[in-house]
C-alpha positions as semicolon CSV with decimal commas, in nm:
position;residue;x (nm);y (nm);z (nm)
1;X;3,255;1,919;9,702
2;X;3,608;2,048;9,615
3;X;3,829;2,181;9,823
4;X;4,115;2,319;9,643
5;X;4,454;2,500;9,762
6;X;4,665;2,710;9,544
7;X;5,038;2,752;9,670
8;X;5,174;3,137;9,593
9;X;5,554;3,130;9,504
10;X;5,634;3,419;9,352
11;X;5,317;3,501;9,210
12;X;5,206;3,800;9,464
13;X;4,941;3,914;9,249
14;X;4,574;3,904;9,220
15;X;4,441;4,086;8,864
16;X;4,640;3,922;8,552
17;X;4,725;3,611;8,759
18;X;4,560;3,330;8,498
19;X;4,635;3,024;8,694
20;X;4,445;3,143;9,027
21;X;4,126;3,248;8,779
22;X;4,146;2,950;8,645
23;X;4,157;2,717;8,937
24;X;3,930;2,896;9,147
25;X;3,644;2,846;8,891
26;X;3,695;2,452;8,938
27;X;3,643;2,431;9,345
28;X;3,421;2,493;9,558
29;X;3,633;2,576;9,896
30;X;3,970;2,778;9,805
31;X;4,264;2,773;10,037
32;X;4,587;3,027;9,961
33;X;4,887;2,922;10,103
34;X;5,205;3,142;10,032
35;X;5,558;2,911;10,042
36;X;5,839;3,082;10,227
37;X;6,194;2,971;10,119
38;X;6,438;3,183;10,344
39;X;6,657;2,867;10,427
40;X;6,808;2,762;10,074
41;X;7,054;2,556;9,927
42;X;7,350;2,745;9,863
43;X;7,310;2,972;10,177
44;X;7,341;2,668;10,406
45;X;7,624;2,441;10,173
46;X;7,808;2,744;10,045
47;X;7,806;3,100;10,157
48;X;7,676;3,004;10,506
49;X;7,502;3,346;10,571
50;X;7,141;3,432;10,615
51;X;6,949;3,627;10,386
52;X;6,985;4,006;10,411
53;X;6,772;4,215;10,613
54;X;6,711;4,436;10,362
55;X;6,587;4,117;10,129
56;X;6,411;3,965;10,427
57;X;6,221;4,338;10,498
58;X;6,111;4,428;10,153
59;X;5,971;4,057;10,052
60;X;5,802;4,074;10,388
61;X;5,615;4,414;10,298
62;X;5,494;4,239;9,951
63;X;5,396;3,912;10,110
64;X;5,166;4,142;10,413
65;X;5,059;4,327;10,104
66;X;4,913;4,011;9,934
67;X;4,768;3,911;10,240
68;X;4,597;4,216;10,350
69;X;4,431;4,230;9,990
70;X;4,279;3,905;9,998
71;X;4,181;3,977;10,345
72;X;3,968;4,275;10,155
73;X;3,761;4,037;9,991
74;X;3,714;3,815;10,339
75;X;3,973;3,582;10,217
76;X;4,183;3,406;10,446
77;X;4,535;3,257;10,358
78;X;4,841;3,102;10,547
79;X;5,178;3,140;10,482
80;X;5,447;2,803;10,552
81;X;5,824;2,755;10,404
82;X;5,801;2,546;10,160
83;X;6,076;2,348;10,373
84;X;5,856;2,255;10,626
85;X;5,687;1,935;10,487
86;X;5,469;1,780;10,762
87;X;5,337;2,122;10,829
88;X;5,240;2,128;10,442
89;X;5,074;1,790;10,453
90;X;4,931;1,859;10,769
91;X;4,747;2,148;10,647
92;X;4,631;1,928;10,308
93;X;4,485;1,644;10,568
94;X;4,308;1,909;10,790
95;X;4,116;2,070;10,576
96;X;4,047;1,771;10,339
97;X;4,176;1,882;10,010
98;X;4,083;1,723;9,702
99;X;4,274;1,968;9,465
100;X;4,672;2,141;9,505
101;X;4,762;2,393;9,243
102;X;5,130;2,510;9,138
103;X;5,171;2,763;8,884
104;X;5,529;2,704;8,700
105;X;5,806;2,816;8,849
106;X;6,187;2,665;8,774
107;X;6,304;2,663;9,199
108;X;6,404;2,343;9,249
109;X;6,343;2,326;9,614
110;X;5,958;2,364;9,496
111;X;5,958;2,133;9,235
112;X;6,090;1,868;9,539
113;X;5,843;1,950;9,757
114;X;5,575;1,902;9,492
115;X;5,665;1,621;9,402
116;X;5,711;1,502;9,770
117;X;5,298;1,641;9,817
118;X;5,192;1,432;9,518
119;X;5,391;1,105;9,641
120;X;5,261;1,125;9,983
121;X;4,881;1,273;9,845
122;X;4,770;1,015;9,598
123;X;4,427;1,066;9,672
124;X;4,461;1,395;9,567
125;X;4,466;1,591;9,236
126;X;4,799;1,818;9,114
127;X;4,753;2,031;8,870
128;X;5,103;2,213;8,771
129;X;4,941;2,499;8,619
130;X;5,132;2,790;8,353
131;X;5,323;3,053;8,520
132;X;5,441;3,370;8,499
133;X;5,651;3,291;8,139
134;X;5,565;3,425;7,792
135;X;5,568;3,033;7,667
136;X;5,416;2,734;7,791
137;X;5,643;2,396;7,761
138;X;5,396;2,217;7,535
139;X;5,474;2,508;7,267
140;X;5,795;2,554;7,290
141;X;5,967;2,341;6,969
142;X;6,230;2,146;7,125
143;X;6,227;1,894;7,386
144;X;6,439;1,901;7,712
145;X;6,725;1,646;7,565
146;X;6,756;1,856;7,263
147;X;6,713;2,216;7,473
148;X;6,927;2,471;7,273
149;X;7,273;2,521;7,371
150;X;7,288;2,899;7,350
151;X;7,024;3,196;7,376
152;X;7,094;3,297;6,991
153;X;6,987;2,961;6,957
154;X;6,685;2,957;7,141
155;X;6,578;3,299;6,999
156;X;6,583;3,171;6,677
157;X;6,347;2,856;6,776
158;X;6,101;3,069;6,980
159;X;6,081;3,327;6,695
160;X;5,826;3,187;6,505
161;X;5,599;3,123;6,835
162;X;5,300;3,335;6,848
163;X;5,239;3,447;7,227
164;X;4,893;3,403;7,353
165;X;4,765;3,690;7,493
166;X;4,722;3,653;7,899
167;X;4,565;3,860;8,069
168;X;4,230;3,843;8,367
169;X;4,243;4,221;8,400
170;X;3,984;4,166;8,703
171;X;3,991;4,017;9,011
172;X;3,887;3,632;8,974
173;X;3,595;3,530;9,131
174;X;3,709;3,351;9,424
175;X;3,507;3,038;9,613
176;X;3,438;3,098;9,993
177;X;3,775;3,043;10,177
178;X;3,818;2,767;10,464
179;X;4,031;3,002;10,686
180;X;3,821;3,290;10,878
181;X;4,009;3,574;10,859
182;X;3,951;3,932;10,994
183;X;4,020;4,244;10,796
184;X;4,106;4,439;11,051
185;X;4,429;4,253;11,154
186;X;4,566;4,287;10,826
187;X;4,557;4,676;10,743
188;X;4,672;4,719;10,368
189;X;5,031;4,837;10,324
190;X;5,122;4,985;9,980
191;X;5,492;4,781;9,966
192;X;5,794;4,971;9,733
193;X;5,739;4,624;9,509
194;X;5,387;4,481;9,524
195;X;5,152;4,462;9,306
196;X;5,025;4,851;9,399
197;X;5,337;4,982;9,303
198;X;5,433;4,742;9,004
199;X;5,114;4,868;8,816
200;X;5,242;5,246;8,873
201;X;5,557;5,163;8,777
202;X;5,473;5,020;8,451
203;X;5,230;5,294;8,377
204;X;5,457;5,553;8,419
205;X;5,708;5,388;8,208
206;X;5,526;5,328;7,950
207;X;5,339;5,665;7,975
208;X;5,711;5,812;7,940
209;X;5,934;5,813;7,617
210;X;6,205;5,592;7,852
211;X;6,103;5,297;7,663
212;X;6,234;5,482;7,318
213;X;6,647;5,478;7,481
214;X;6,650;5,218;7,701
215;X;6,935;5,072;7,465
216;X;7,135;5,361;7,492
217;X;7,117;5,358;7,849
218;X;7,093;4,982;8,015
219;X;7,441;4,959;8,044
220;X;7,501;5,242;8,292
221;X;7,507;5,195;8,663
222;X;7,283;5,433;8,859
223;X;7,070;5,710;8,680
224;X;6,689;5,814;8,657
225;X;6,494;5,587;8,429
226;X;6,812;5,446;8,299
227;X;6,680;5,067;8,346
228;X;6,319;4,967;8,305
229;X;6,298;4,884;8,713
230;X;6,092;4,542;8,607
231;X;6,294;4,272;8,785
232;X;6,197;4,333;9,131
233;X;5,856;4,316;9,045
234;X;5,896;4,003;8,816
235;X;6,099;3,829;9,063
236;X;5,824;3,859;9,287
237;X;5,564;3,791;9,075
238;X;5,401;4,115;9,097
239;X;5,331;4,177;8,755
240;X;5,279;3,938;8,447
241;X;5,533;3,929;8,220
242;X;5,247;3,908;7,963
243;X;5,114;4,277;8,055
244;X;5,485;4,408;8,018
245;X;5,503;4,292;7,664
246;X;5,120;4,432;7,612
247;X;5,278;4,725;7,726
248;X;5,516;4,735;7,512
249;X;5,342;4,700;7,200
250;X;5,059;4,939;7,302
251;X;5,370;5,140;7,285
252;X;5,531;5,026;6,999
253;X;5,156;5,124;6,808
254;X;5,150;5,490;6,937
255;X;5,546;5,531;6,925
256;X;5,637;5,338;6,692
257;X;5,935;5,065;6,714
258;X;6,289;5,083;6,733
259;X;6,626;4,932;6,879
260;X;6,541;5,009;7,223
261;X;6,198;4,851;7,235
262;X;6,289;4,584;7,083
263;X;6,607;4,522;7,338
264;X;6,320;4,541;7,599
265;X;6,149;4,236;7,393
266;X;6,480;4,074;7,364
267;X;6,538;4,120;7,758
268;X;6,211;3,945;7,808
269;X;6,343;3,615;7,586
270;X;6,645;3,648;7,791
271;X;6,453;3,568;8,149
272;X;6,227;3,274;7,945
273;X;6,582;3,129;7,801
274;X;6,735;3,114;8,162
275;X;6,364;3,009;8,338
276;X;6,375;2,689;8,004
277;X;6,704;2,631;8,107
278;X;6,696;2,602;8,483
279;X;6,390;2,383;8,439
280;X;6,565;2,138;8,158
281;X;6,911;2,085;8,365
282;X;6,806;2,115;8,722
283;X;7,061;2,027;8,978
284;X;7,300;2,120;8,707
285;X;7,207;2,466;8,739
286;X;7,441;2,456;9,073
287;X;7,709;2,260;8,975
288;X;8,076;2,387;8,986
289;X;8,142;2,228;8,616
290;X;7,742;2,334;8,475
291;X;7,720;2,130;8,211
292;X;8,098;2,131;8,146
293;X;8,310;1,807;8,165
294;X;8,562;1,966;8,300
295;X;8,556;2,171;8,653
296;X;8,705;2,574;8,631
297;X;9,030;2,644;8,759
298;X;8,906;2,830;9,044
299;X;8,863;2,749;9,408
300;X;8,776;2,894;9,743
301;X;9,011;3,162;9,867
302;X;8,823;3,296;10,148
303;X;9,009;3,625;10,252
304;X;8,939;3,684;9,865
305;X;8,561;3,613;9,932
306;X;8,527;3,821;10,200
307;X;8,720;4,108;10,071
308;X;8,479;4,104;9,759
309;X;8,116;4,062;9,970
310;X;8,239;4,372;10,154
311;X;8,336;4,598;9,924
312;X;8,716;4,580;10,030
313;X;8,923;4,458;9,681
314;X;9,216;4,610;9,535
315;X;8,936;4,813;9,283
316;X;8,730;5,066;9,381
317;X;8,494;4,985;9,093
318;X;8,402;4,653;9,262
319;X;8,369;4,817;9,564
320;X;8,154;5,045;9,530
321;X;7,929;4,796;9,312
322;X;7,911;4,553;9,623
323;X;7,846;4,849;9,909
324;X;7,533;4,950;9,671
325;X;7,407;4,571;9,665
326;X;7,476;4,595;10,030
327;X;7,329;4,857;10,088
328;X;7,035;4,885;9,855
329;X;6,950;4,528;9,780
330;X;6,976;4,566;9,383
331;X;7,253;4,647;9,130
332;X;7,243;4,732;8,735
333;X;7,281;4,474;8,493
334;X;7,611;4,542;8,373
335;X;7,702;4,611;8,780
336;X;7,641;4,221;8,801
337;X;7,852;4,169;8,536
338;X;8,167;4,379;8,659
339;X;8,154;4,179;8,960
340;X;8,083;3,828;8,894
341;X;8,428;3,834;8,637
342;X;8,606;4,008;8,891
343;X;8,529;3,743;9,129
344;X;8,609;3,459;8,873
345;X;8,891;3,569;8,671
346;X;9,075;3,852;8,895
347;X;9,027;3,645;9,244
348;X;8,982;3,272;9,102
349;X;8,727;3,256;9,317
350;X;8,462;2,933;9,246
351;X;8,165;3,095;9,068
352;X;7,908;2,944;9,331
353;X;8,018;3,127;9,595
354;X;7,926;3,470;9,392
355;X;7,584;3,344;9,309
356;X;7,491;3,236;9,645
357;X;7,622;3,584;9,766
358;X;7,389;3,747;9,524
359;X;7,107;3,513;9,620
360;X;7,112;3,632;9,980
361;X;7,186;3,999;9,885
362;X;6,943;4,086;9,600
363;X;6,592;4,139;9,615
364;X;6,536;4,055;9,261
365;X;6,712;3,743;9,289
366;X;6,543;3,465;9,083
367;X;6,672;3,140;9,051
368;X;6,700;3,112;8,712
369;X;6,850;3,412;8,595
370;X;7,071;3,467;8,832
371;X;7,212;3,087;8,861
372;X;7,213;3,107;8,470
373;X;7,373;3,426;8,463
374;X;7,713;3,310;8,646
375;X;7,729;3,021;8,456
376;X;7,737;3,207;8,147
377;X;7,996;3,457;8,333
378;X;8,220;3,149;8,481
379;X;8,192;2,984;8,126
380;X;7,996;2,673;8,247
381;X;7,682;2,705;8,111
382;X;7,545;2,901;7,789
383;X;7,805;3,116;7,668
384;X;7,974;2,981;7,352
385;X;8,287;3,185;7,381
386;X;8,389;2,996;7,731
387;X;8,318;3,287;7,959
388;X;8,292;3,634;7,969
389;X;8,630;3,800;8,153
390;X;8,545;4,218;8,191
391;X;8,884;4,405;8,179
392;X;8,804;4,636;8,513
393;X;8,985;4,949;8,368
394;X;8,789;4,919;8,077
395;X;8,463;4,910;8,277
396;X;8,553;5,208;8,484
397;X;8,668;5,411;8,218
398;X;8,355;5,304;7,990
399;X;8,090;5,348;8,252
400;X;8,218;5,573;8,557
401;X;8,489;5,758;8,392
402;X;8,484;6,079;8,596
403;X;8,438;5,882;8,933
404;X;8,126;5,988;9,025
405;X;7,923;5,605;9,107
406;X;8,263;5,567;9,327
407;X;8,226;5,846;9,501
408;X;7,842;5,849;9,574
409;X;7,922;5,462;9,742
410;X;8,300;5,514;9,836
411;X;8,213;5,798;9,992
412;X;7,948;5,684;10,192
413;X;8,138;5,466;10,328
414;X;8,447;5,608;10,393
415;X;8,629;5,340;10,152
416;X;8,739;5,605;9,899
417;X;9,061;5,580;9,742
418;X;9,228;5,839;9,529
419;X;9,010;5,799;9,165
């Protein structure tokens, strides 16, 4: 008799979720416990603020979500942080486990506390399973000391790689759970990013010709359809990132391909490069110097600090950037950008700082990307030029040049300056 338990972290989905299919037709007994991780690393060390409300409220809605659905099929399942270690082993000993499951993910505060399981659970069988990444490590063609030093790089490796398709378009068949759980104390709630609404929104992306000028318009920041909306929802582990790309070439056949669909392709290698790259340098990932020899010249100035996370600088670009993350919980890419070299090259401001911010502020943060991200903005990490240093009148005049993104958030906010 096995009694398996398969950890959720970041992986709130059901249907196209291979590596619970897969375990669940090797036990017999199936516990789901989802891993919290509110308390984190750079919140505590560096930014010393809690997570935003607006974070903490919208990941709560997906997780009650998850729950309630699995409660549908007379599933129980518990949810711990992933912090909380004798509660985790306590919970392997009580119900006798024989089998813990992990699919992939590059956090590492959950690769520590799987490893800490296996050292303290020898009796019991880890299987590190694939996640939600168009690649597995075994086929990528490069090992970790020779992991390429740039995405162009990278791209170029991975190119040849033919993707296996992914996808359990049905429910798995699940084993009998070993928590009772009642239905009726967890009503279904349709969450703005579960896995309810990340199946709409890909359909009605892909049912619209968005996909077709999504090059054109991914560097603006605010507008209808502008973006293709996936990151919350691959963040979260709501969708696979194997039924965007399906997706995307269904479209591609009844389309046909161009610059923009491919840039949505390209995005995709973009989030496996930084998820490869967290998971090959680790601690590095949070370093001041990256993988640098030599630290930035940048330190902590914290009137600077402050006056950035609130929206208060001398530019009202930046401003109204950060009272939209503030307020809204999510920013455009090139938003992201505009800020993070502010912070760096206008206010000298250490890097970390800015990413820990972000981590507490955005509810698509992921590890990866967005650690890998500053790097490459701070010039620590993959960028070959040494850093990327956004001229802020440039920006403005580029891609808000008749005010209008300042004065929907200035405004607001009663922050607005002359524009």
């Amino acid at each position: 008799m096995r009694t398996g338990i398969f950890f959720i972290y970041k992986n709130f989905r059901l249907v196209n979720n291979n590596a619970l299919s897969i375990f669940s037709a090797n036990v017999d007994k199936l516990l789901i416990c989802v891993l919290r991780d509110e308390t984190r690393y750079s919140t505590q060390c560096l930014a010393r603020r809690k997570t935003s409300d607006v974070v903490l409220n919208a990941h709560s809605a997906v997780e009650r979500e998850f729950i309630a659905r699995f409660a549908q099929l007379n599933h129980g399942v518990v949810s711990l942080s992933m912090f909380d270690t004798p509660a985790l082993l306590s919970l392997l000993h009580e119900h006798s486990v024989t089998d813990c499951a992990l699919p992939f993910h590059p956090s590492y505060d959950l690769s520590r506390m799987w490893l800490f399981l296996r050292d303290k659970c020898q009796n019991i069988r880890f299987h590190l399973l694939p996640g939600n990444t168009l690649f597995q490590e075994y086929e990528l063609p490069f090992k970790s000391d020779s992991f390429p030093k740039t995405f162009s790089e990278f791209r170029r490796k991975v190119n040849d790689i033919t993707i296996a398709e992914n996808l359990t378009s049905q429910l798995p068949d699940l084993p009998r759970s070993v928590l009772p759980v009642c239905s009726d104390e967890h009503p279904v709630v349709n969450a703005s990013h579960g896995e309810s609404a990340a199946a709409q929104h890909l359909l009605d992306y892909f049912c619209s010709r968005h996909p077709n000028h999504y090059k054109e318009t991914r560097n603006q920041l605010s507008g209808e359809w502008f973006s293709t909306g996936f990151s919350p929802f691959l963040a979260l582990g709501t969708v696979s990132v194997h039924e965007i790309l399906s997706r995307l070439q269904e479209y591609q056949l009844i389309y046909g391909q161009n610059d923009s669909t491919e840039w949505i392709y390209f995005e995709l290698l973009w989030r496996e490069y930084f998820y490869w790259y967290a998971k090959t340098h680790g601690t590095k990932l949070f370093l001041r110097r990256g993988l640098n020899s030599t630290n930035p010249l940048t330190s902590f100035y914290a009137s600077h600090f402050k006056a950035w996370c609130e929206g208060n600088t001398e530019a009202d670009l930046v401003n109204a950037i950060m009272i939209e993350l503030n307020t809204t919980g999510w920013i455009s890419n090139r938003a992201r950008q505009i800020t993070a070299s502010y912070l760096v090259n206008e206010l000298s401001v250490d890097w970390r700082y800015g990413a820990a911010y972000f981590e507490q502020t955005l509810i698509d943060y992921d590890v990866a990307i967005n650690w890998g991200n500053w790097q490459y903005i701070a010039g620590v990490g993959a960028d070959p030029r040494g850093g990327r240093h956004f001229n802020i009148d440039k920006q403005t005049q580029l891609y808000d040049e008749l005010g209008h993104y300042r004065r929907q958030w200035l405004r607001e906010h009663n922050t607005e300056r002359s524009l």
